[in-house]
Amino acid sequence: MRFLVRSTYLDHLEQWLAAGIDLREEPIVGLGSICRKGNTLPVALMISRLARLGLRLHTFGYKTTGLISSADQIVSSDSLAWSRAARWEARHPRHQHGHCGNCIDYALAWRAELLERVDRAHPGVVEDLLPLNHTA
C-alpha cells in the first residue's frame, strides 16, 4: 500500500510518477491526514479527482458524512469514530466494562449501521467481507 498525505495530493502523485512509480498500478493507495480536515467537501472533491485518475483509494479517518458521500469512489476506509462515540455514550447494560470505547459489540453495531447508511446512499457499493452478526 502506498500513502498520499498532506494537502498536496496531486503534487505527491506527480512525485511518485517522477520516481517511476505509477500509483494507478498499485492495488490500493492510502489517502492520509484527511481526518484533520473539518470540511468534507474539499476532501470529497479530491477523492473524486483521484478516483477518476484511476487510483484505488483507502481513506484513513474520513468523517462519516464524507464516507457516505464518497463510498462509490473508495475501496476501503478505517476510522476510530466509533470508539470516540462509545466513550461518551452509556455502556450497554449487559457489559461489565466502564465504557464501550474498546468494545467489539459496540464497534460491530456501529459498523453495521454505517454500512446500511452507505448502502442506502449507494446501493450495491458495499462489498462486505465480514459478517455483521458477530458476537463477542
PDB file of C-alpha atoms in Angstrom:
ATOM      1  CA  MET A   1       0.000   0.000   0.000  1.00  0.00           C
ATOM      2  CA  ARG A   2       1.352   3.417  -0.960  1.00  0.00           C
ATOM      3  CA  PHE A   3       0.348   6.502   1.021  1.00  0.00           C
ATOM      4  CA  LEU A   4      -0.574  10.007  -0.093  1.00  0.00           C
ATOM      5  CA  VAL A   5      -0.561  12.521   2.739  1.00  0.00           C
ATOM      6  CA  ARG A   6      -0.933  16.277   3.323  1.00  0.00           C
ATOM      7  CA  SER A   7      -2.968  18.698   1.291  1.00  0.00           C
ATOM      8  CA  THR A   8      -0.852  18.422  -1.865  1.00  0.00           C
ATOM      9  CA  TYR A   9      -2.193  15.082  -3.060  1.00  0.00           C
ATOM     10  CA  LEU A  10      -1.755  15.807  -6.756  1.00  0.00           C
ATOM     11  CA  ASP A  11       1.805  17.050  -6.203  1.00  0.00           C
ATOM     12  CA  HIS A  12       2.569  13.788  -4.436  1.00  0.00           C
ATOM     13  CA  LEU A  13       1.035  11.814  -7.272  1.00  0.00           C
ATOM     14  CA  GLU A  14       3.363  13.591  -9.708  1.00  0.00           C
ATOM     15  CA  GLN A  15       6.346  12.987  -7.405  1.00  0.00           C
ATOM     16  CA  TRP A  16       5.596   9.247  -7.317  1.00  0.00           C
ATOM     17  CA  LEU A  17       5.370   9.234 -11.133  1.00  0.00           C
ATOM     18  CA  ALA A  18       8.678  11.099 -11.384  1.00  0.00           C
ATOM     19  CA  ALA A  19      10.218   8.419  -9.168  1.00  0.00           C
ATOM     20  CA  GLY A  20       8.981   5.751 -11.577  1.00  0.00           C
ATOM     21  CA  ILE A  21       6.001   4.563  -9.524  1.00  0.00           C
ATOM     22  CA  ASP A  22       2.578   4.766 -11.113  1.00  0.00           C
ATOM     23  CA  LEU A  23       0.110   4.625  -8.229  1.00  0.00           C
ATOM     24  CA  ARG A  24      -2.651   3.631 -10.661  1.00  0.00           C
ATOM     25  CA  GLU A  25      -0.920   0.262 -10.887  1.00  0.00           C
ATOM     26  CA  GLU A  26      -0.952  -0.248  -7.105  1.00  0.00           C
ATOM     27  CA  PRO A  27      -3.726  -2.443  -5.651  1.00  0.00           C
ATOM     28  CA  ILE A  28      -4.631   0.246  -3.115  1.00  0.00           C
ATOM     29  CA  VAL A  29      -3.382   3.743  -2.249  1.00  0.00           C
ATOM     30  CA  GLY A  30      -3.744   5.159   1.257  1.00  0.00           C
ATOM     31  CA  LEU A  31      -5.152   8.677   1.471  1.00  0.00           C
ATOM     32  CA  GLY A  32      -3.981  10.032   4.800  1.00  0.00           C
ATOM     33  CA  SER A  33      -4.383  13.079   7.018  1.00  0.00           C
ATOM     34  CA  ILE A  34      -7.963  13.654   5.957  1.00  0.00           C
ATOM     35  CA  CYS A  35      -9.300  13.134   9.486  1.00  0.00           C
ATOM     36  CA  ARG A  36      -7.976  16.578  10.452  1.00  0.00           C
ATOM     37  CA  LYS A  37      -9.842  18.358   7.693  1.00  0.00           C
ATOM     38  CA  GLY A  38     -13.024  19.831   9.113  1.00  0.00           C
ATOM     39  CA  ASN A  39     -14.870  20.341   5.836  1.00  0.00           C
ATOM     40  CA  THR A  40     -15.588  17.139   3.943  1.00  0.00           C
ATOM     41  CA  LEU A  41     -16.427  18.841   0.624  1.00  0.00           C
ATOM     42  CA  PRO A  42     -12.802  19.569  -0.414  1.00  0.00           C
ATOM     43  CA  VAL A  43     -11.844  16.032   0.622  1.00  0.00           C
ATOM     44  CA  ALA A  44     -14.740  14.552  -1.363  1.00  0.00           C
ATOM     45  CA  LEU A  45     -13.695  16.574  -4.409  1.00  0.00           C
ATOM     46  CA  MET A  46     -10.090  15.390  -4.085  1.00  0.00           C
ATOM     47  CA  ILE A  47     -11.208  11.773  -3.661  1.00  0.00           C
ATOM     48  CA  SER A  48     -13.360  12.134  -6.768  1.00  0.00           C
ATOM     49  CA  ARG A  49     -10.456  13.552  -8.743  1.00  0.00           C
ATOM     50  CA  LEU A  50      -8.008  10.869  -7.615  1.00  0.00           C
ATOM     51  CA  ALA A  51     -10.527   8.104  -8.284  1.00  0.00           C
ATOM     52  CA  ARG A  52     -11.165   9.475 -11.796  1.00  0.00           C
ATOM     53  CA  LEU A  53      -7.399   9.284 -12.349  1.00  0.00           C
ATOM     54  CA  GLY A  54      -7.600   5.563 -11.637  1.00  0.00           C
ATOM     55  CA  LEU A  55      -6.405   5.291  -8.033  1.00  0.00           C
ATOM     56  CA  ARG A  56      -7.995   2.643  -5.804  1.00  0.00           C
ATOM     57  CA  LEU A  57      -8.227   4.573  -2.530  1.00  0.00           C
ATOM     58  CA  HIS A  58      -8.223   3.635   1.150  1.00  0.00           C
ATOM     59  CA  THR A  59      -9.141   6.545   3.436  1.00  0.00           C
ATOM     60  CA  PHE A  60      -7.842   6.973   6.952  1.00  0.00           C
ATOM     61  CA  GLY A  61     -10.182   8.674   9.402  1.00  0.00           C
ATOM     62  CA  TYR A  62     -12.599  10.036   6.827  1.00  0.00           C
ATOM     63  CA  LYS A  63     -15.623  11.581   8.506  1.00  0.00           C
ATOM     64  CA  THR A  64     -18.808   9.514   8.374  1.00  0.00           C
ATOM     65  CA  THR A  65     -20.693  12.051   6.245  1.00  0.00           C
ATOM     66  CA  GLY A  66     -17.805  12.177   3.801  1.00  0.00           C
ATOM     67  CA  LEU A  67     -17.505   8.420   3.696  1.00  0.00           C
ATOM     68  CA  ILE A  68     -21.171   8.092   2.849  1.00  0.00           C
ATOM     69  CA  SER A  69     -20.902  10.688   0.084  1.00  0.00           C
ATOM     70  CA  SER A  70     -17.698   9.200  -1.397  1.00  0.00           C
ATOM     71  CA  ALA A  71     -18.322   5.494  -0.823  1.00  0.00           C
ATOM     72  CA  ASP A  72     -18.625   4.769  -4.525  1.00  0.00           C
ATOM     73  CA  GLN A  73     -15.132   6.186  -5.135  1.00  0.00           C
ATOM     74  CA  ILE A  74     -13.092   4.420  -2.459  1.00  0.00           C
ATOM     75  CA  VAL A  75     -12.318   0.753  -1.943  1.00  0.00           C
ATOM     76  CA  SER A  76     -11.853   0.773   1.836  1.00  0.00           C
ATOM     77  CA  SER A  77     -11.698   3.002   4.879  1.00  0.00           C
ATOM     78  CA  ASP A  78     -10.938   2.911   8.564  1.00  0.00           C
ATOM     79  CA  SER A  79     -11.848   5.140  11.451  1.00  0.00           C
ATOM     80  CA  LEU A  80     -11.844   5.361  15.221  1.00  0.00           C
ATOM     81  CA  ALA A  81     -15.035   7.440  15.258  1.00  0.00           C
ATOM     82  CA  TRP A  82     -16.941   4.508  16.730  1.00  0.00           C
ATOM     83  CA  SER A  83     -14.581   4.364  19.717  1.00  0.00           C
ATOM     84  CA  ARG A  84     -14.891   8.050  20.497  1.00  0.00           C
ATOM     85  CA  ALA A  85     -18.672   7.884  20.299  1.00  0.00           C
ATOM     86  CA  ALA A  86     -18.687   4.806  22.533  1.00  0.00           C
ATOM     87  CA  ARG A  87     -16.686   6.566  25.251  1.00  0.00           C
ATOM     88  CA  TRP A  88     -19.378   9.246  25.565  1.00  0.00           C
ATOM     89  CA  GLU A  89     -22.479   7.080  25.322  1.00  0.00           C
ATOM     90  CA  ALA A  90     -23.845   4.947  28.124  1.00  0.00           C
ATOM     91  CA  ARG A  91     -22.380   1.463  28.097  1.00  0.00           C
ATOM     92  CA  HIS A  92     -24.505  -1.478  27.125  1.00  0.00           C
ATOM     93  CA  PRO A  93     -26.419  -2.764  30.189  1.00  0.00           C
ATOM     94  CA  ARG A  94     -25.038  -6.308  29.781  1.00  0.00           C
ATOM     95  CA  HIS A  95     -21.422  -5.122  29.680  1.00  0.00           C
ATOM     96  CA  GLN A  96     -19.188  -5.048  32.743  1.00  0.00           C
ATOM     97  CA  HIS A  97     -16.615  -2.566  31.419  1.00  0.00           C
ATOM     98  CA  GLY A  98     -16.779   1.141  32.245  1.00  0.00           C
ATOM     99  CA  HIS A  99     -17.487   2.253  28.666  1.00  0.00           C
ATOM    100  CA  CYS A 100     -17.700   0.631  25.259  1.00  0.00           C
ATOM    101  CA  GLY A 101     -14.737   2.517  23.715  1.00  0.00           C
ATOM    102  CA  ASN A 102     -12.891  -0.763  23.152  1.00  0.00           C
ATOM    103  CA  CYS A 103     -15.944  -2.986  22.848  1.00  0.00           C
ATOM    104  CA  ILE A 104     -16.323  -5.342  19.877  1.00  0.00           C
ATOM    105  CA  ASP A 105     -20.113  -5.411  20.224  1.00  0.00           C
ATOM    106  CA  TYR A 106     -20.331  -1.613  20.001  1.00  0.00           C
ATOM    107  CA  ALA A 107     -17.812  -1.477  17.129  1.00  0.00           C
ATOM    108  CA  LEU A 108     -19.696  -4.054  15.072  1.00  0.00           C
ATOM    109  CA  ALA A 109     -23.074  -2.409  15.714  1.00  0.00           C
ATOM    110  CA  TRP A 110     -21.642   0.982  14.672  1.00  0.00           C
ATOM    111  CA  ARG A 111     -20.137  -0.616  11.574  1.00  0.00           C
ATOM    112  CA  ALA A 112     -23.402  -2.352  10.622  1.00  0.00           C
ATOM    113  CA  GLU A 113     -25.299   0.939  10.903  1.00  0.00           C
ATOM    114  CA  LEU A 114     -22.679   2.761   8.824  1.00  0.00           C
ATOM    115  CA  LEU A 115     -22.728   0.089   6.107  1.00  0.00           C
ATOM    116  CA  GLU A 116     -26.530   0.308   5.982  1.00  0.00           C
ATOM    117  CA  ARG A 117     -26.299   4.098   5.569  1.00  0.00           C
ATOM    118  CA  VAL A 118     -23.700   3.695   2.805  1.00  0.00           C
ATOM    119  CA  ASP A 119     -25.841   1.064   1.071  1.00  0.00           C
ATOM    120  CA  ARG A 120     -28.891   3.371   1.171  1.00  0.00           C
ATOM    121  CA  ALA A 121     -26.833   6.176  -0.393  1.00  0.00           C
ATOM    122  CA  HIS A 122     -25.045   3.922  -2.929  1.00  0.00           C
ATOM    123  CA  PRO A 123     -26.990   0.682  -3.462  1.00  0.00           C
ATOM    124  CA  GLY A 124     -24.736  -2.216  -4.372  1.00  0.00           C
ATOM    125  CA  VAL A 125     -21.475  -0.464  -3.476  1.00  0.00           C
ATOM    126  CA  VAL A 126     -20.921  -2.155  -0.119  1.00  0.00           C
ATOM    127  CA  GLU A 127     -18.974  -5.352  -0.567  1.00  0.00           C
ATOM    128  CA  ASP A 128     -18.794  -6.611   2.965  1.00  0.00           C
ATOM    129  CA  LEU A 129     -16.102  -9.126   3.770  1.00  0.00           C
ATOM    130  CA  LEU A 130     -17.020  -9.788   7.408  1.00  0.00           C
ATOM    131  CA  PRO A 131     -20.352 -10.985   8.791  1.00  0.00           C
ATOM    132  CA  LEU A 132     -22.408  -8.374  10.627  1.00  0.00           C
ATOM    133  CA  ASN A 133     -23.841 -10.834  13.141  1.00  0.00           C
ATOM    134  CA  HIS A 134     -20.591 -11.429  15.047  1.00  0.00           C
ATOM    135  CA  THR A 135     -20.980 -11.719  18.827  1.00  0.00           C
ATOM    136  CA  ALA A 136     -18.113 -11.366  21.266  1.00  0.00           C
TER     137      ALA A 136
END
